[in-house]
mmCIF file of C-alpha atoms in Angstrom:
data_model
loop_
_atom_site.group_PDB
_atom_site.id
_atom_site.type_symbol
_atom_site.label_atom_id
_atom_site.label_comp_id
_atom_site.label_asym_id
_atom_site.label_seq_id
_atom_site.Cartn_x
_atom_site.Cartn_y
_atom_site.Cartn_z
ATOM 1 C CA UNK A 1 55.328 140.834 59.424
ATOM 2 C CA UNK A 2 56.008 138.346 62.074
ATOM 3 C CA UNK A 3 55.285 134.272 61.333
ATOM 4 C CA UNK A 4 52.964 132.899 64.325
ATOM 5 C CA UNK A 5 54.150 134.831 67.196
ATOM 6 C CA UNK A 6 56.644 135.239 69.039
ATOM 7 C CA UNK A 7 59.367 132.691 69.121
ATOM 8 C CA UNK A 8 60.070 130.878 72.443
ATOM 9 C CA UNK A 9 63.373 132.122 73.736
ATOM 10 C CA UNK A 10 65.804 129.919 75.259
ATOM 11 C CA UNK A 11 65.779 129.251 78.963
ATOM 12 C CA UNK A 12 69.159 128.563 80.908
ATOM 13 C CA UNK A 13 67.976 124.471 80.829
ATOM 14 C CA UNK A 14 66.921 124.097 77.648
ATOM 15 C CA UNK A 15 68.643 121.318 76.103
ATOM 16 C CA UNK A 16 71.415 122.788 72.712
ATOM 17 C CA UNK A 17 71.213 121.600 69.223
ATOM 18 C CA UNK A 18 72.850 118.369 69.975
ATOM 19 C CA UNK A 19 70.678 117.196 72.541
ATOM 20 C CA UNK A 20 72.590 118.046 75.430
ATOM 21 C CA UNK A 21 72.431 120.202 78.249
ATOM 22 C CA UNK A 22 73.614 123.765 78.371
ATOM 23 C CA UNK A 23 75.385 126.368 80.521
ATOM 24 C CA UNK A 24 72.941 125.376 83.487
ATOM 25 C CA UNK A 25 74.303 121.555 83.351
ATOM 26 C CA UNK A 26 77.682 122.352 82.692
ATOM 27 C CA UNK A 27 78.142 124.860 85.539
ATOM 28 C CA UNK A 28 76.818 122.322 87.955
ATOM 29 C CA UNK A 29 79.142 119.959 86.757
ATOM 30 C CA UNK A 30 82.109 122.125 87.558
ATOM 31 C CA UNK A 31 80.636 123.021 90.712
ATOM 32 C CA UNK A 32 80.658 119.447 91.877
ATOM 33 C CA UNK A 33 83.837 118.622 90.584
ATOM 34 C CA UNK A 34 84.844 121.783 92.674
ATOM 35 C CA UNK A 35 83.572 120.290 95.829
ATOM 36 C CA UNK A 36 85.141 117.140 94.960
ATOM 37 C CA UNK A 37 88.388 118.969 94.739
ATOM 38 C CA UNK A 38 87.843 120.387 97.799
ATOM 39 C CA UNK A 39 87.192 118.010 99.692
ATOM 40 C CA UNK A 40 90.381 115.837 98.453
ATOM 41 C CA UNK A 41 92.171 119.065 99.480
ATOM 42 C CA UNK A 42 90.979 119.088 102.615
ATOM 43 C CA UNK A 43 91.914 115.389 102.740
ATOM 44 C CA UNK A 44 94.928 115.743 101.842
ATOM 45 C CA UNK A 45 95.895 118.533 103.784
ATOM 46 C CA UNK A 46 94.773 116.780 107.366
ATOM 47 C CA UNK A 47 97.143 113.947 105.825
ATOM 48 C CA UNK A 48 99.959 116.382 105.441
ATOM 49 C CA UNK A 49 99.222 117.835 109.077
ATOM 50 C CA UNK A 50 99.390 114.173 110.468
ATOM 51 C CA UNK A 51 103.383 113.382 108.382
ATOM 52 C CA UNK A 52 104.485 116.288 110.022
ATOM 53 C CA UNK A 53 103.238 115.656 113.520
ATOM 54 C CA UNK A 54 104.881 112.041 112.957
ATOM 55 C CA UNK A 55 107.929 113.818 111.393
ATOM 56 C CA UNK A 56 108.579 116.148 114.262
ATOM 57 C CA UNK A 57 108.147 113.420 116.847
ATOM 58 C CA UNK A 58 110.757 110.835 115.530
ATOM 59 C CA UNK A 59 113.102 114.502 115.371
ATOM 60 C CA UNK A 60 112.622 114.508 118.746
ATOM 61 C CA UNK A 61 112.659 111.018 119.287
ATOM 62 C CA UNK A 62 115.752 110.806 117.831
ATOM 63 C CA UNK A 63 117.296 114.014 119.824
ATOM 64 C CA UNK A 64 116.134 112.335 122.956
ATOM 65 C CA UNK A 65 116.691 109.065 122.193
ATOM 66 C CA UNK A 66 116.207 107.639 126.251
ATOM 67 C CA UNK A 67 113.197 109.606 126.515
ATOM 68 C CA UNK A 68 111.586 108.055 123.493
ATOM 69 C CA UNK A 69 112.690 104.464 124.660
ATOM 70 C CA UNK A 70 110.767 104.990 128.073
ATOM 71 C CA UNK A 71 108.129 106.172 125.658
ATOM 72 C CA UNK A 72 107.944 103.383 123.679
ATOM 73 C CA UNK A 73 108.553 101.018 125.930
ATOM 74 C CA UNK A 74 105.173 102.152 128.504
ATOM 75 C CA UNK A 75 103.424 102.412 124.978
ATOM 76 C CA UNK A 76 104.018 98.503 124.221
ATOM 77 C CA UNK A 77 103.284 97.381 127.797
ATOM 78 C CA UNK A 78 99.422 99.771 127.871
ATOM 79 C CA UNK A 79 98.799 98.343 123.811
ATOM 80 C CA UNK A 80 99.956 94.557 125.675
ATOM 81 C CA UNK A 81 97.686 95.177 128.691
ATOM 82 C CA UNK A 82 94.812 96.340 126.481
ATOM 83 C CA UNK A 83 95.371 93.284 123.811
ATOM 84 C CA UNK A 84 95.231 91.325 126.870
ATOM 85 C CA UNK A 85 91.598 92.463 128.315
ATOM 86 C CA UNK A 86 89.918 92.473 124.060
ATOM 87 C CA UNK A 87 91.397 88.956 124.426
ATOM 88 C CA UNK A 88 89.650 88.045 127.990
ATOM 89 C CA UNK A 89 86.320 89.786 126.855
ATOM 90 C CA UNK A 90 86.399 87.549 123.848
ATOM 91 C CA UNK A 91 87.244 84.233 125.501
ATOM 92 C CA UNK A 92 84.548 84.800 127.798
ATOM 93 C CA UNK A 93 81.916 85.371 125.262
ATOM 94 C CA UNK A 94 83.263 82.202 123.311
ATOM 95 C CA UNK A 95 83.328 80.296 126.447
ATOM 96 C CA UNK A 96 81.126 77.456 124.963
ATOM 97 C CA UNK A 97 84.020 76.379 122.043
ATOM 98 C CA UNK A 98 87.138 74.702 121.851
ATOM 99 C CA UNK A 99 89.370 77.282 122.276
ATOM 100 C CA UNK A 100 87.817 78.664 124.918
ATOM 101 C CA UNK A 101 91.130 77.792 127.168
ATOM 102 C CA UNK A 102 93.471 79.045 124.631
ATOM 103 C CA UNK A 103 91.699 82.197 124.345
ATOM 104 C CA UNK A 104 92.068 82.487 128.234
ATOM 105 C CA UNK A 105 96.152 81.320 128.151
ATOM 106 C CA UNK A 106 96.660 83.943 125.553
ATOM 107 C CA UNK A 107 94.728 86.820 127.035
ATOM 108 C CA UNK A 108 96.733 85.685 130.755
ATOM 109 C CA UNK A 109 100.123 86.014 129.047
ATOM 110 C CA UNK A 110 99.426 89.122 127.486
ATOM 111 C CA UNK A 111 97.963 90.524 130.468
ATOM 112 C CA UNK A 112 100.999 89.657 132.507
ATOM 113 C CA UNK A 113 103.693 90.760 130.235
ATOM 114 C CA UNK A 114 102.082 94.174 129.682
ATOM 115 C CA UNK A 115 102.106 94.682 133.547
ATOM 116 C CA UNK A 116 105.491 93.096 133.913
ATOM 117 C CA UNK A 117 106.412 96.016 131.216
ATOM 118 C CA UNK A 118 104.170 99.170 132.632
ATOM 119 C CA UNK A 119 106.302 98.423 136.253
ATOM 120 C CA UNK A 120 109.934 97.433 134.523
ATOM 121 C CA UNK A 121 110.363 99.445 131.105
ATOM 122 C CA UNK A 122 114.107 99.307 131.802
ATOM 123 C CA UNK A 123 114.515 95.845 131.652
ATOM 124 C CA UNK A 124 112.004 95.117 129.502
ATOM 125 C CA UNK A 125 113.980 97.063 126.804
ATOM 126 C CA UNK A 126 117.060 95.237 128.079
ATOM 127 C CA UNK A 127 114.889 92.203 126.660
ATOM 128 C CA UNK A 128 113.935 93.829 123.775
ATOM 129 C CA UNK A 129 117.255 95.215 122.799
ATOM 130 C CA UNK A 130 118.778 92.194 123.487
ATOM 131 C CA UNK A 131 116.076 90.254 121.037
ATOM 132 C CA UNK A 132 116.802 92.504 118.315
ATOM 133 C CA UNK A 133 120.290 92.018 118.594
ATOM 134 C CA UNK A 134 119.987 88.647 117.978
ATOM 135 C CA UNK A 135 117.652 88.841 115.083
ATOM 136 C CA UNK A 136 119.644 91.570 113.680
ATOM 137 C CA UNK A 137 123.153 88.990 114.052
ATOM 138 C CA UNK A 138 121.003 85.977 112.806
ATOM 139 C CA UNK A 139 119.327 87.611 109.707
ATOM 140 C CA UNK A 140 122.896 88.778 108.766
ATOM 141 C CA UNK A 141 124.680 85.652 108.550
ATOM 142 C CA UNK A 142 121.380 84.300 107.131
ATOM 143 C CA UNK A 143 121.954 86.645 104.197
ATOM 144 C CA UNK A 144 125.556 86.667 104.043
ATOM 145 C CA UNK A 145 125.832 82.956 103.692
ATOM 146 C CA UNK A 146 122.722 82.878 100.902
ATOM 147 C CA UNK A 147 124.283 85.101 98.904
ATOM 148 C CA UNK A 148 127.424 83.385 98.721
ATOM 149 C CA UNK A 149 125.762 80.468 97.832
ATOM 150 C CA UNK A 150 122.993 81.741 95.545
ATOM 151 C CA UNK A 151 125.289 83.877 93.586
ATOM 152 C CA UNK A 152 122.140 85.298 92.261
ATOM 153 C CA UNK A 153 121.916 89.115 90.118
ATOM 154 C CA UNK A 154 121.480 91.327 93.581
ATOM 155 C CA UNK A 155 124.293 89.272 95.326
ATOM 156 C CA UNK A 156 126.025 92.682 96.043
ATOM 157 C CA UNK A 157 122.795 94.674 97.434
ATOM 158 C CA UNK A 158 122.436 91.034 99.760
ATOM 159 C CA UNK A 159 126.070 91.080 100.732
ATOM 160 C CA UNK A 160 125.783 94.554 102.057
ATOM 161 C CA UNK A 161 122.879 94.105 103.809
ATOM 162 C CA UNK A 162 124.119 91.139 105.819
ATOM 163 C CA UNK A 163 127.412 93.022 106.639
ATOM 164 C CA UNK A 164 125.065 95.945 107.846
ATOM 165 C CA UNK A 165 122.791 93.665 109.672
ATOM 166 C CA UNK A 166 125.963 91.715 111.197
ATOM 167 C CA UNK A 167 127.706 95.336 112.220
ATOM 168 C CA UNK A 168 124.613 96.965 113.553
ATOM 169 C CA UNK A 169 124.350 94.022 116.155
ATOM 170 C CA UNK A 170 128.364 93.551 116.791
ATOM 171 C CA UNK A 171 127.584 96.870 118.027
ATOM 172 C CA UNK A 172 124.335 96.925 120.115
ATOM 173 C CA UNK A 173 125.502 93.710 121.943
ATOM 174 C CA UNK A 174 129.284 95.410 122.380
ATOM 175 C CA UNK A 175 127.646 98.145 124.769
ATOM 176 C CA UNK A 176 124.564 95.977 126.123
ATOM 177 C CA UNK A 177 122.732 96.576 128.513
ATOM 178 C CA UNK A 178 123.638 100.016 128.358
ATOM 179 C CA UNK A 179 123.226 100.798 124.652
ATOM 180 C CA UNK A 180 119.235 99.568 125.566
ATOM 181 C CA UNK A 181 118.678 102.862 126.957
ATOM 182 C CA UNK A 182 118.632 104.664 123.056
ATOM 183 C CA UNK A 183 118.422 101.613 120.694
ATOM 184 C CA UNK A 184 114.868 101.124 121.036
ATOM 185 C CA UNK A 185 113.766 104.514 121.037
ATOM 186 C CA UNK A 186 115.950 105.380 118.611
ATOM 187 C CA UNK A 187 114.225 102.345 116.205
ATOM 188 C CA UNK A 188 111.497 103.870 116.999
ATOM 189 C CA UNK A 189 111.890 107.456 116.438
ATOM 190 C CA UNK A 190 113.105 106.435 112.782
ATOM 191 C CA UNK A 191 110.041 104.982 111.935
ATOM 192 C CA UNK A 192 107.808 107.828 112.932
ATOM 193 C CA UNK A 193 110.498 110.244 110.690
ATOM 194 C CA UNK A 194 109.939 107.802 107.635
ATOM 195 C CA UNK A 195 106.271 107.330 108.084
ATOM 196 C CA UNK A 196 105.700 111.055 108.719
ATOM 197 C CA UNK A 197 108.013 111.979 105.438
ATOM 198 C CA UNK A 198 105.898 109.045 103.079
ATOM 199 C CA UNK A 199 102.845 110.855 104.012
ATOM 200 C CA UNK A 200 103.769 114.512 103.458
ATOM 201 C CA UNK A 201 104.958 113.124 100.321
ATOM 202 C CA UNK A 202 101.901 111.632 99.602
ATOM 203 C CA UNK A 203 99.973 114.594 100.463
ATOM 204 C CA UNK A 204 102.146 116.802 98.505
ATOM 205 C CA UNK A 205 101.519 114.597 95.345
ATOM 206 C CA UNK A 206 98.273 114.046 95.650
ATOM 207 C CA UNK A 207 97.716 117.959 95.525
ATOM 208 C CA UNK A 208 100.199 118.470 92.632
ATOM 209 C CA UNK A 209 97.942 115.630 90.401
ATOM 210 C CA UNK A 210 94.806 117.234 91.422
ATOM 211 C CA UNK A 211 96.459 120.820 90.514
ATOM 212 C CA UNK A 212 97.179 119.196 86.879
ATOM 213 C CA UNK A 213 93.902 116.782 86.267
ATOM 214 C CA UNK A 214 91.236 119.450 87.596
ATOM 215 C CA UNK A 215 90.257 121.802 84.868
ATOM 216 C CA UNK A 216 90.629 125.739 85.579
ATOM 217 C CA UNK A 217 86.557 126.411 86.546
ATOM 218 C CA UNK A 218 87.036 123.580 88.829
ATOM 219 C CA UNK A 219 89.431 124.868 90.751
ATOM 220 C CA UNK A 220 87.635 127.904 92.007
ATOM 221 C CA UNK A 221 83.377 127.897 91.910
ATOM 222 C CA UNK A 222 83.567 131.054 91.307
ATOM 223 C CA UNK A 223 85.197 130.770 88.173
ATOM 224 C CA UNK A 224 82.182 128.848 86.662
ATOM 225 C CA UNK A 225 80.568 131.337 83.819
ATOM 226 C CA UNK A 226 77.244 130.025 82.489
ATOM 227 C CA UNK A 227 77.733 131.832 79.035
ATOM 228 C CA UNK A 228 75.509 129.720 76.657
ATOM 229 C CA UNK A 229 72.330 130.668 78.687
ATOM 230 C CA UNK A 230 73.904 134.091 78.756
ATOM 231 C CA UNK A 231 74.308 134.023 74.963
ATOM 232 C CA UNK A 232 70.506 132.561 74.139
ATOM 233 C CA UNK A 233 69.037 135.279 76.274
ATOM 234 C CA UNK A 234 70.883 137.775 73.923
ATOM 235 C CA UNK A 235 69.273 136.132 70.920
ATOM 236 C CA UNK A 236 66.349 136.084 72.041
ATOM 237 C CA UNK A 237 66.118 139.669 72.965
ATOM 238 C CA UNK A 238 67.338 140.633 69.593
ATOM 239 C CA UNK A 239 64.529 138.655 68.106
ATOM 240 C CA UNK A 240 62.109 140.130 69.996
ATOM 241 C CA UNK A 241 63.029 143.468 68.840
ATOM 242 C CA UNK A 242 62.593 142.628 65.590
#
């Protein structure tokens, strides 16, 4: 004999014995942190896409190390020549303060040099090559002559890095102004290569620690079983037939 009716079986939301939600709940949850993964995926893999554009171009850069000077070189004088106009536009809509006229000087200078650049990139990276010559020799002796007189625990790693900084412009200023035909773009080819290795790196750990922190019905939406409503609509058929 059955005691007042049937008994009310258990939906996919109703809540478990401790209060909480069941399969319902929990399969949304792993379906968001599914998109979440995703999405960092995605993230990461347009971040991977953009270190190996920026590795293969310093490759090349470095292969065709005059090419990527000229490169460089018109690249500096359009980002000077842009700076330049910001730097107008904003003068003029300061024009009532006190640095109105040094907003004006600055914007005029970096107009002029990025035009003087756009029409000359050889000699401007004459200039340039030349200038980092110089800071190259100067931060060298700077740091040889500290580190003999510091004497402190990385006196060695200094040491070697004035010698290097020393050689390295002994060198550019032994073959100048001819060796400013590949030192700049080869400078600058380097830095793409070691920017566009840090971020495949990046990318490539980021997707490794997502891999290990995302649980397994994260990873794939599809994975994501709702058993415990699955289970309670069992019971509740079985109760029913008796």
């Amino acid at each position: 004999m059955r005691m007042g009716g049937r008994r009310k079986q258990a939906g996919p939301d109703s809540p478990g014995p401790d209060g909480q939600g069941t399969g319902t709940d929990q399969a949304g949850q792993g379906n968001d942190a599914a998109d979440q993964g995703a999405r960092l995926h995605r993230s990461l893999g347009w971040l991977a896409l953009l270190g190996a554009i920026l590795a293969v171009g310093g490759l090349v850069g470095i292969v065709y190390a005059g090419f990527a000077t000229l490169t460089s070189m018109l690249l500096f004088g359009w980002l000077l020549l842009v700076g330049g106009i910001v730097a107008l536009l904003h003068a003029v809509q300061s024009r009532g303060s006190n640095f109105f006229w040094l907003g004006v000087v600055v914007a005029a200078l970096n107009l002029a040099a990025g035009v003087v650049v756009i029409r000359r990139p050889d000699v401007a990276a004459e200039a340039l090559t030349m200038f980092a010559a110089l800071l190259f020799l100067t931060g060298g002796v700077f740091r040889l002559v500290g580190s003999l007189v510091v004497r402190g625990p990385q006196m060695a790693v200094t040491l070697l890095q004035g010698a290097f900084g020393v050689l390295l412009a002994v060198l550019v200023l032994g073959s100048w102004p001819s060796s400013s035909q590949y030192v700049i773009g080869t400078f600058f080819s380097l830095a793409l290569l070691f920017d566009g290795l840090g971020l495949l790196a990046t990318a490539i750990g980021g997707r490794r620690l997502i891999s290990m922190v995302t649980p397994d019905g994260a990873r794939d939406p599809e994975a994501v079983q709702p058993e415990e409503p699955l289970k309670a609509e069992q019971e509740g058929q079985e109760q029913s037939r008796n």
